[in-house]
Amino acid sequence: MRHPDGDYQVANKVHVLDPPHAIGWLTGCDPKGDGHLEFGGWFWRYDLTPLRPSTTEVALTYDWSAVPQSVREYLEFPPFGPEHLTDSLAHLAELATSAAQAGTPGGH
């Protein structure tokens, strides 16, 4: 991942998978580098509603309500502004458009 303060690595764990309607994941890391993942209490989720053959409405949820106080002491929440969520949706649209143009299944 890239951030103005420097690059960093995350681990994502899918906890909702309902193709083609929804995908949700927890974001975490391997703080000790030993393969033991820790998740910080926040999650991302895309809910997808097909509107037409080439159009899908996407709702993005980012929830940090389960972040423990110990994490909130060194990370400010929310850790980024609304423009980051808009950028996430734009990136998803770019990926879907590229997949559709390449004829990849599910690319709409």
N, CA, C and O atoms as a GROMACS GRO file, in nm:
protein
  432
    1MET      N    1   0.085  -0.117   0.000
    1MET     CA    2   0.000   0.000   0.000
    1MET      C    3   0.090   0.123   0.000
    1MET      O    4   0.204   0.120   0.048
    2ARG      N    5   0.037   0.230  -0.054
    2ARG     CA    6   0.112   0.356  -0.056
    2ARG      C    7   0.037   0.459   0.028
    2ARG      O    8  -0.086   0.465   0.027
    3HIS      N    9   0.114   0.537   0.099
    3HIS     CA   10   0.060   0.641   0.186
    3HIS      C   11   0.157   0.758   0.182
    3HIS      O   12   0.277   0.736   0.166
    4PRO      N   13   0.110   0.881   0.196
    4PRO     CA   14   0.202   0.995   0.195
    4PRO      C   15   0.315   0.982   0.298
    4PRO      O   16   0.423   1.038   0.278
    5ASP      N   17   0.291   0.911   0.407
    5ASP     CA   18   0.394   0.893   0.509
    5ASP      C   19   0.488   0.777   0.479
    5ASP      O   20   0.583   0.754   0.554
    6GLY      N   21   0.464   0.703   0.370
    6GLY     CA   22   0.550   0.591   0.334
    6GLY      C   23   0.470   0.467   0.299
    6GLY      O   24   0.352   0.456   0.332
    7ASP      N   25   0.536   0.374   0.232
    7ASP     CA   26   0.472   0.249   0.192
    7ASP      C   27   0.454   0.158   0.313
    7ASP      O   28   0.530   0.166   0.410
    8TYR      N   29   0.354   0.072   0.307
    8TYR     CA   30   0.331  -0.023   0.415
    8TYR      C   31   0.260  -0.146   0.357
    8TYR      O   32   0.205  -0.141   0.247
    9GLN      N   33   0.262  -0.255   0.432
    9GLN     CA   34   0.199  -0.378   0.388
    9GLN      C   35   0.079  -0.409   0.476
    9GLN      O   36   0.080  -0.382   0.597
   10VAL      N   37  -0.023  -0.465   0.414
   10VAL     CA   38  -0.141  -0.510   0.489
   10VAL      C   39  -0.174  -0.652   0.447
   10VAL      O   40  -0.132  -0.700   0.342
   11ALA      N   41  -0.250  -0.717   0.530
   11ALA     CA   42  -0.306  -0.849   0.500
   11ALA      C   43  -0.457  -0.833   0.503
   11ALA      O   44  -0.511  -0.771   0.594
   12ASN      N   45  -0.524  -0.888   0.405
   12ASN     CA   46  -0.670  -0.880   0.400
   12ASN      C   47  -0.729  -1.019   0.416
   12ASN      O   48  -0.680  -1.116   0.358
   13LYS      N   49  -0.834  -1.028   0.495
   13LYS     CA   50  -0.904  -1.153   0.517
   13LYS      C   51  -1.050  -1.134   0.475
   13LYS      O   52  -1.123  -1.055   0.534
   14VAL      N   53  -1.090  -1.207   0.372
   14VAL     CA   54  -1.228  -1.197   0.323
   14VAL      C   55  -1.320  -1.258   0.428
   14VAL      O   56  -1.300  -1.372   0.471
   15HIS      N   57  -1.421  -1.181   0.470
   15HIS     CA   58  -1.517  -1.234   0.567
   15HIS      C   59  -1.660  -1.232   0.515
   15HIS      O   60  -1.750  -1.284   0.580
   16VAL      N   61  -1.682  -1.171   0.398
   16VAL     CA   62  -1.811  -1.178   0.328
   16VAL      C   63  -1.779  -1.208   0.183
   16VAL      O   64  -1.702  -1.135   0.119
   17LEU      N   65  -1.837  -1.313   0.131
   17LEU     CA   66  -1.820  -1.345  -0.010
   17LEU      C   67  -1.952  -1.402  -0.061
   17LEU      O   68  -1.986  -1.517  -0.034
   18ASP      N   69  -2.024  -1.318  -0.134
   18ASP     CA   70  -2.155  -1.355  -0.188
   18ASP      C   71  -2.160  -1.310  -0.334
   18ASP      O   72  -2.233  -1.216  -0.366
   19PRO      N   73  -2.082  -1.376  -0.423
   19PRO     CA   74  -2.079  -1.333  -0.562
   19PRO      C   75  -2.216  -1.348  -0.627
   19PRO      O   76  -2.283  -1.447  -0.601
   20PRO      N   77  -2.258  -1.258  -0.708
   20PRO     CA   78  -2.194  -1.132  -0.744
   20PRO      C   79  -2.246  -1.014  -0.664
   20PRO      O   80  -2.243  -0.901  -0.712
   21HIS      N   81  -2.295  -1.038  -0.544
   21HIS     CA   82  -2.362  -0.933  -0.467
   21HIS      C   83  -2.276  -0.859  -0.367
   21HIS      O   84  -2.295  -0.739  -0.347
   22ALA      N   85  -2.181  -0.926  -0.304
   22ALA     CA   86  -2.105  -0.858  -0.199
   22ALA      C   87  -1.969  -0.924  -0.176
   22ALA      O   88  -1.951  -1.044  -0.193
   23ILE      N   89  -1.876  -0.840  -0.136
   23ILE     CA   90  -1.747  -0.888  -0.084
   23ILE      C   91  -1.706  -0.793   0.027
   23ILE      O   92  -1.717  -0.671   0.015
   24GLY      N   93  -1.658  -0.849   0.135
   24GLY     CA   94  -1.613  -0.768   0.248
   24GLY      C   95  -1.486  -0.829   0.305
   24GLY      O   96  -1.469  -0.951   0.302
   25TRP      N   97  -1.398  -0.745   0.355
   25TRP     CA   98  -1.273  -0.796   0.408
   25TRP      C   99  -1.226  -0.714   0.527
   25TRP      O  100  -1.253  -0.595   0.539
   26LEU      N  101  -1.153  -0.783   0.614
   26LEU     CA  102  -1.089  -0.723   0.730
   26LEU      C  103  -0.946  -0.687   0.689
   26LEU      O  104  -0.883  -0.761   0.614
   27THR      N  105  -0.897  -0.576   0.738
   27THR     CA  106  -0.760  -0.535   0.708
   27THR      C  107  -0.674  -0.554   0.832
   27THR      O  108  -0.712  -0.513   0.942
   28GLY      N  109  -0.559  -0.616   0.813
   28GLY     CA  110  -0.469  -0.640   0.925
   28GLY      C  111  -0.324  -0.638   0.882
   28GLY      O  112  -0.291  -0.586   0.775
   29CYS      N  113  -0.239  -0.694   0.964
   29CYS     CA  114  -0.097  -0.696   0.935
   29CYS      C  115  -0.030  -0.811   1.011
   29CYS      O  116  -0.094  -0.881   1.090
   30ASP      N  117   0.096  -0.828   0.985
   30ASP     CA  118   0.180  -0.928   1.052
   30ASP      C  119   0.286  -0.848   1.128
   30ASP      O  120   0.400  -0.837   1.082
   31PRO      N  121   0.252  -0.794   1.245
   31PRO     CA  122   0.341  -0.699   1.312
   31PRO      C  123   0.476  -0.757   1.354
   31PRO      O  124   0.575  -0.683   1.361
   32LYS      N  125   0.482  -0.886   1.382
   32LYS     CA  126   0.608  -0.946   1.426
   32LYS      C  127   0.681  -1.017   1.312
   32LYS      O  128   0.793  -1.064   1.331
   33GLY      N  129   0.619  -1.024   1.195
   33GLY     CA  130   0.681  -1.090   1.082
   33GLY      C  131   0.690  -1.241   1.097
   33GLY      O  132   0.773  -1.306   1.033
   34ASP      N  133   0.603  -1.297   1.181
   34ASP     CA  134   0.608  -1.442   1.207
   34ASP      C  135   0.492  -1.518   1.143
   34ASP      O  136   0.472  -1.637   1.172
   35GLY      N  137   0.415  -1.451   1.058
   35GLY     CA  138   0.303  -1.516   0.993
   35GLY      C  139   0.173  -1.513   1.072
   35GLY      O  140   0.070  -1.560   1.024
   36HIS      N  141   0.177  -1.457   1.194
   36HIS     CA  142   0.057  -1.446   1.277
   36HIS      C  143  -0.010  -1.311   1.247
   36HIS      O  144   0.042  -1.206   1.283
   37LEU      N  145  -0.125  -1.317   1.181
   37LEU     CA  146  -0.193  -1.194   1.140
   37LEU      C  147  -0.278  -1.138   1.253
   37LEU      O  148  -0.341  -1.212   1.328
   38GLU      N  149  -0.277  -1.007   1.262
   38GLU     CA  150  -0.362  -0.937   1.358
   38GLU      C  151  -0.447  -0.838   1.279
   38GLU      O  152  -0.400  -0.772   1.188
   39PHE      N  153  -0.574  -0.830   1.316
   39PHE     CA  154  -0.667  -0.742   1.248
   39PHE      C  155  -0.708  -0.630   1.342
   39PHE      O  156  -0.731  -0.653   1.461
   40GLY      N  157  -0.715  -0.508   1.287
   40GLY     CA  158  -0.731  -0.389   1.371
   40GLY      C  159  -0.872  -0.351   1.409
   40GLY      O  160  -0.890  -0.255   1.483
   41GLY      N  161  -0.972  -0.423   1.362
   41GLY     CA  162  -1.108  -0.390   1.401
   41GLY      C  163  -1.185  -0.311   1.297
   41GLY      O  164  -1.295  -0.264   1.324
   42TRP      N  165  -1.129  -0.295   1.177
   42TRP     CA  166  -1.203  -0.225   1.073
   42TRP      C  167  -1.221  -0.317   0.953
   42TRP      O  168  -1.145  -0.411   0.933
   43PHE      N  169  -1.325  -0.286   0.873
   43PHE     CA  170  -1.349  -0.367   0.755
   43PHE      C  171  -1.400  -0.281   0.640
   43PHE      O  172  -1.452  -0.171   0.660
   44TRP      N  173  -1.381  -0.333   0.522
   44TRP     CA  174  -1.429  -0.276   0.397
   44TRP      C  175  -1.534  -0.371   0.341
   44TRP      O  176  -1.529  -0.492   0.364
   45ARG      N  177  -1.630  -0.315   0.268
   45ARG     CA  178  -1.730  -0.401   0.203
   45ARG      C  179  -1.784  -0.329   0.081
   45ARG      O  180  -1.815  -0.210   0.085
   46TYR      N  181  -1.795  -0.403  -0.030
   46TYR     CA  182  -1.864  -0.357  -0.150
   46TYR      C  183  -1.992  -0.438  -0.162
   46TYR      O  184  -1.989  -0.561  -0.158
   47ASP      N  185  -2.105  -0.369  -0.177
   47ASP     CA  186  -2.232  -0.433  -0.209
   47ASP      C  187  -2.266  -0.391  -0.352
   47ASP      O  188  -2.266  -0.273  -0.385
   48LEU      N  189  -2.294  -0.490  -0.436
   48LEU     CA  190  -2.314  -0.467  -0.578
   48LEU      C  191  -2.458  -0.499  -0.620
   48LEU      O  192  -2.512  -0.604  -0.585
   49THR      N  193  -2.518  -0.406  -0.694
   49THR     CA  194  -2.654  -0.425  -0.743
   49THR      C  195  -2.654  -0.403  -0.893
   49THR      O  196  -2.642  -0.289  -0.938
   50PRO      N  197  -2.668  -0.511  -0.973
   50PRO     CA  198  -2.674  -0.493  -1.118
   50PRO      C  199  -2.798  -0.410  -1.156
   50PRO      O  200  -2.908  -0.436  -1.108
   51LEU      N  201  -2.776  -0.310  -1.241
   51LEU     CA  202  -2.887  -0.226  -1.288
   51LEU      C  203  -2.923  -0.256  -1.432
   51LEU      O  204  -3.040  -0.261  -1.468
   52ARG      N  205  -2.821  -0.275  -1.515
   52ARG     CA  206  -2.836  -0.310  -1.656
   52ARG      C  207  -2.720  -0.403  -1.691
   52ARG      O  208  -2.630  -0.421  -1.609
   53PRO      N  209  -2.720  -0.460  -1.809
   53PRO     CA  210  -2.612  -0.554  -1.843
   53PRO      C  211  -2.471  -0.496  -1.826
   53PRO      O  212  -2.377  -0.569  -1.796
   54SER      N  213  -2.456  -0.367  -1.845
   54SER     CA  214  -2.322  -0.308  -1.834
   54SER      C  215  -2.310  -0.206  -1.721
   54SER      O  216  -2.216  -0.126  -1.718
   55THR      N  217  -2.406  -0.207  -1.629
   55THR     CA  218  -2.405  -0.108  -1.521
   55THR      C  219  -2.435  -0.174  -1.388
   55THR      O  220  -2.531  -0.251  -1.375
   56THR      N  221  -2.352  -0.145  -1.289
   56THR     CA  222  -2.371  -0.197  -1.154
   56THR      C  223  -2.359  -0.083  -1.055
   56THR      O  224  -2.264  -0.004  -1.061
   57GLU      N  225  -2.453  -0.076  -0.964
   57GLU     CA  226  -2.444   0.022  -0.855
   57GLU      C  227  -2.360  -0.041  -0.744
   57GLU      O  228  -2.379  -0.158  -0.708
   58VAL      N  229  -2.268   0.037  -0.689
   58VAL     CA  230  -2.179  -0.014  -0.584
   58VAL      C  231  -2.193   0.074  -0.461
   58VAL      O  232  -2.183   0.196  -0.469
   59ALA      N  233  -2.216   0.010  -0.348
   59ALA     CA  234  -2.215   0.080  -0.219
   59ALA      C  235  -2.090   0.033  -0.144
   59ALA      O  236  -2.066  -0.087  -0.130
   60LEU      N  237  -2.012   0.127  -0.097
   60LEU     CA  238  -1.890   0.098  -0.024
   60LEU      C  239  -1.912   0.130   0.123
   60LEU      O  240  -1.955   0.240   0.158
   61THR      N  241  -1.882   0.034   0.208
   61THR     CA  242  -1.888   0.055   0.352
   61THR      C  243  -1.747   0.041   0.408
   61THR      O  244  -1.675  -0.053   0.374
   62TYR      N  245  -1.708   0.134   0.492
   62TYR     CA  246  -1.581   0.125   0.563
   62TYR      C  247  -1.615   0.150   0.709
   62TYR      O  248  -1.658   0.260   0.744
   63ASP      N  249  -1.597   0.051   0.793
   63ASP     CA  250  -1.641   0.060   0.933
   63ASP      C  251  -1.522   0.038   1.026
   63ASP      O  252  -1.455  -0.064   1.019
   64TRP      N  253  -1.498   0.133   1.111
   64TRP     CA  254  -1.387   0.123   1.207
   64TRP      C  255  -1.438   0.123   1.351
   64TRP      O  256  -1.361   0.150   1.444
   65SER      N  257  -1.566   0.094   1.369
   65SER     CA  258  -1.625   0.103   1.503
   65SER      C  259  -1.568   0.001   1.602
   65SER      O  260  -1.579   0.021   1.723
   66ALA      N  261  -1.508  -0.108   1.553
   66ALA     CA  262  -1.454  -0.209   1.644
   66ALA      C  263  -1.304  -0.192   1.672
   66ALA      O  264  -1.241  -0.279   1.732
   67VAL      N  265  -1.248  -0.079   1.630
   67VAL     CA  266  -1.105  -0.055   1.655
   67VAL      C  267  -1.084  -0.033   1.804
   67VAL      O  268  -1.147   0.055   1.864
   68PRO      N  269  -0.996  -0.111   1.866
   68PRO     CA  270  -0.973  -0.095   2.010
   68PRO      C  271  -0.901   0.035   2.044
   68PRO      O  272  -0.831   0.093   1.961
   69GLN      N  273  -0.920   0.080   2.165
   69GLN     CA  274  -0.858   0.205   2.211
   69GLN      C  275  -0.707   0.202   2.196
   69GLN      O  276  -0.646   0.304   2.165
   70SER      N  277  -0.645   0.086   2.217
   70SER     CA  278  -0.499   0.077   2.206
   70SER      C  279  -0.450   0.114   2.065
   70SER      O  280  -0.343   0.172   2.050
   71VAL      N  281  -0.529   0.081   1.962
   71VAL     CA  282  -0.493   0.116   1.826
   71VAL      C  283  -0.524   0.263   1.801
   71VAL      O  284  -0.448   0.332   1.733
   72ARG      N  285  -0.635   0.312   1.856
   72ARG     CA  286  -0.674   0.452   1.837
   72ARG      C  287  -0.572   0.548   1.900
   72ARG      O  288  -0.569   0.666   1.866
   73GLU      N  289  -0.491   0.498   1.992
   73GLU     CA  290  -0.390   0.583   2.055
   73GLU      C  291  -0.278   0.621   1.960
   73GLU      O  292  -0.215   0.724   1.977
   74TYR      N  293  -0.253   0.537   1.857
   74TYR     CA  294  -0.146   0.572   1.764
   74TYR      C  295  -0.193   0.593   1.621
   74TYR      O  296  -0.116   0.640   1.537
   75LEU      N  297  -0.318   0.560   1.590
   75LEU     CA  298  -0.376   0.588   1.460
   75LEU      C  299  -0.496   0.679   1.479
   75LEU      O  300  -0.583   0.651   1.562
   76GLU      N  301  -0.501   0.785   1.405
   76GLU     CA  302  -0.616   0.874   1.409
   76GLU      C  303  -0.727   0.814   1.323
   76GLU      O  304  -0.701   0.770   1.211
   77PHE      N  305  -0.850   0.812   1.373
   77PHE     CA  306  -0.961   0.757   1.297
   77PHE      C  307  -1.065   0.863   1.270
   77PHE      O  308  -1.100   0.941   1.360
   78PRO      N  309  -1.115   0.867   1.148
   78PRO     CA  310  -1.077   0.780   1.037
   78PRO      C  311  -0.936   0.816   0.989
   78PRO      O  312  -0.895   0.932   0.997
   79PRO      N  313  -0.860   0.717   0.940
   79PRO     CA  314  -0.722   0.740   0.902
   79PRO      C  315  -0.704   0.813   0.770
   79PRO      O  316  -0.592   0.844   0.731
   80PHE      N  317  -0.814   0.841   0.700
   80PHE     CA  318  -0.808   0.914   0.574
   80PHE      C  319  -0.943   0.981   0.551
   80PHE      O  320  -1.042   0.949   0.617
   81GLY      N  321  -0.945   1.074   0.457
   81GLY     CA  322  -1.068   1.148   0.430
   81GLY      C  323  -1.159   1.080   0.331
   81GLY      O  324  -1.125   0.976   0.274
   82PRO      N  325  -1.276   1.138   0.309
   82PRO     CA  326  -1.376   1.081   0.217
   82PRO      C  327  -1.324   1.063   0.075
   82PRO      O  328  -1.371   0.975   0.003
   83GLU      N  329  -1.227   1.145   0.034
   83GLU     CA  330  -1.174   1.133  -0.101
   83GLU      C  331  -1.108   0.996  -0.124
   83GLU      O  332  -1.104   0.948  -0.237
   84HIS      N  333  -1.057   0.936  -0.019
   84HIS     CA  334  -0.996   0.803  -0.032
   84HIS      C  335  -1.104   0.699  -0.069
   84HIS      O  336  -1.078   0.609  -0.148
   85LEU      N  337  -1.222   0.712  -0.012
   85LEU     CA  338  -1.331   0.620  -0.044
   85LEU      C  339  -1.376   0.641  -0.189
   85LEU      O  340  -1.405   0.545  -0.260
   86THR      N  341  -1.383   0.767  -0.231
   86THR     CA  342  -1.418   0.797  -0.370
   86THR      C  343  -1.314   0.738  -0.464
   86THR      O  344  -1.348   0.682  -0.568
   87ASP      N  345  -1.186   0.751  -0.428
   87ASP     CA  346  -1.079   0.694  -0.510
   87ASP      C  347  -1.092   0.541  -0.518
   87ASP      O  348  -1.067   0.483  -0.623
   88SER      N  349  -1.132   0.477  -0.408
   88SER     CA  350  -1.149   0.332  -0.407
   88SER      C  351  -1.257   0.290  -0.506
   88SER      O  352  -1.240   0.193  -0.580
   89LEU      N  353  -1.367   0.362  -0.507
   89LEU     CA  354  -1.475   0.331  -0.601
   89LEU      C  355  -1.432   0.356  -0.746
   89LEU      O  356  -1.467   0.279  -0.835
   90ALA      N  357  -1.355   0.463  -0.768
   90ALA     CA  358  -1.306   0.492  -0.904
   90ALA      C  359  -1.212   0.381  -0.950
   90ALA      O  360  -1.217   0.340  -1.066
   91HIS      N  361  -1.127   0.333  -0.860
   91HIS     CA  362  -1.034   0.225  -0.896
   91HIS      C  363  -1.111   0.097  -0.928
   91HIS      O  364  -1.077   0.026  -1.022
   92LEU      N  365  -1.213   0.067  -0.849
   92LEU     CA  366  -1.296  -0.051  -0.876
   92LEU      C  367  -1.362  -0.038  -1.014
   92LEU      O  368  -1.366  -0.136  -1.089
   93ALA      N  369  -1.412   0.081  -1.048
   93ALA     CA  370  -1.474   0.104  -1.179
   93ALA      C  371  -1.373   0.082  -1.291
   93ALA      O  372  -1.407   0.023  -1.394
   94GLU      N  373  -1.250   0.130  -1.272
   94GLU     CA  374  -1.146   0.109  -1.373
   94GLU      C  375  -1.118  -0.039  -1.394
   94GLU      O  376  -1.107  -0.085  -1.507
   95LEU      N  377  -1.107  -0.114  -1.285
   95LEU     CA  378  -1.082  -0.258  -1.295
   95LEU      C  379  -1.196  -0.330  -1.366
   95LEU      O  380  -1.174  -0.416  -1.451
   96ALA      N  381  -1.320  -0.294  -1.330
   96ALA     CA  382  -1.436  -0.358  -1.391
   96ALA      C  383  -1.444  -0.326  -1.539
   96ALA      O  384  -1.476  -0.412  -1.620
   97THR      N  385  -1.416  -0.201  -1.575
   97THR     CA  386  -1.420  -0.160  -1.715
   97THR      C  387  -1.313  -0.232  -1.795
   97THR      O  388  -1.340  -0.279  -1.906
   98SER      N  389  -1.192  -0.240  -1.741
   98SER     CA  390  -1.084  -0.312  -1.809
   98SER      C  391  -1.118  -0.458  -1.827
   98SER      O  392  -1.092  -0.516  -1.933
   99ALA      N  393  -1.176  -0.520  -1.725
   99ALA     CA  394  -1.214  -0.661  -1.734
   99ALA      C  395  -1.322  -0.681  -1.839
   99ALA      O  396  -1.318  -0.777  -1.916
  100ALA      N  397  -1.420  -0.590  -1.844
  100ALA     CA  398  -1.528  -0.602  -1.941
  100ALA      C  399  -1.475  -0.586  -2.083
  100ALA      O  400  -1.517  -0.658  -2.174
  101GLN      N  401  -1.383  -0.494  -2.102
  101GLN     CA  402  -1.326  -0.472  -2.236
  101GLN      C  403  -1.240  -0.590  -2.280
  101GLN      O  404  -1.229  -0.618  -2.399
  102ALA      N  405  -1.179  -0.658  -2.183
  102ALA     CA  406  -1.096  -0.775  -2.214
  102ALA      C  407  -1.180  -0.902  -2.227
  102ALA      O  408  -1.128  -1.007  -2.265
  103GLY      N  409  -1.309  -0.892  -2.194
  103GLY     CA  410  -1.396  -1.008  -2.204
  103GLY      C  411  -1.384  -1.104  -2.086
  103GLY      O  412  -1.421  -1.221  -2.097
  104THR      N  413  -1.333  -1.054  -1.975
  104THR     CA  414  -1.318  -1.136  -1.855
  104THR      C  415  -1.456  -1.161  -1.795
  104THR      O  416  -1.536  -1.068  -1.785
  105PRO      N  417  -1.486  -1.286  -1.755
  105PRO     CA  418  -1.616  -1.314  -1.692
  105PRO      C  419  -1.635  -1.227  -1.567
  105PRO      O  420  -1.543  -1.206  -1.488
  106GLY      N  421  -1.755  -1.177  -1.554
  106GLY     CA  422  -1.787  -1.095  -1.437
  106GLY      C  423  -1.746  -0.951  -1.453
  106GLY      O  424  -1.759  -0.872  -1.359
  107GLY      N  425  -1.695  -0.916  -1.569
  107GLY     CA  426  -1.649  -0.779  -1.590
  107GLY      C  427  -1.759  -0.687  -1.636
  107GLY      O  428  -1.762  -0.647  -1.752
  108HIS      N  429  -1.851  -0.653  -1.545
  108HIS     CA  430  -1.954  -0.552  -1.576
  108HIS      C  431  -1.985  -0.470  -1.456
  108HIS      O  432  -2.069  -0.381  -1.463
   0.00000   0.00000   0.00000
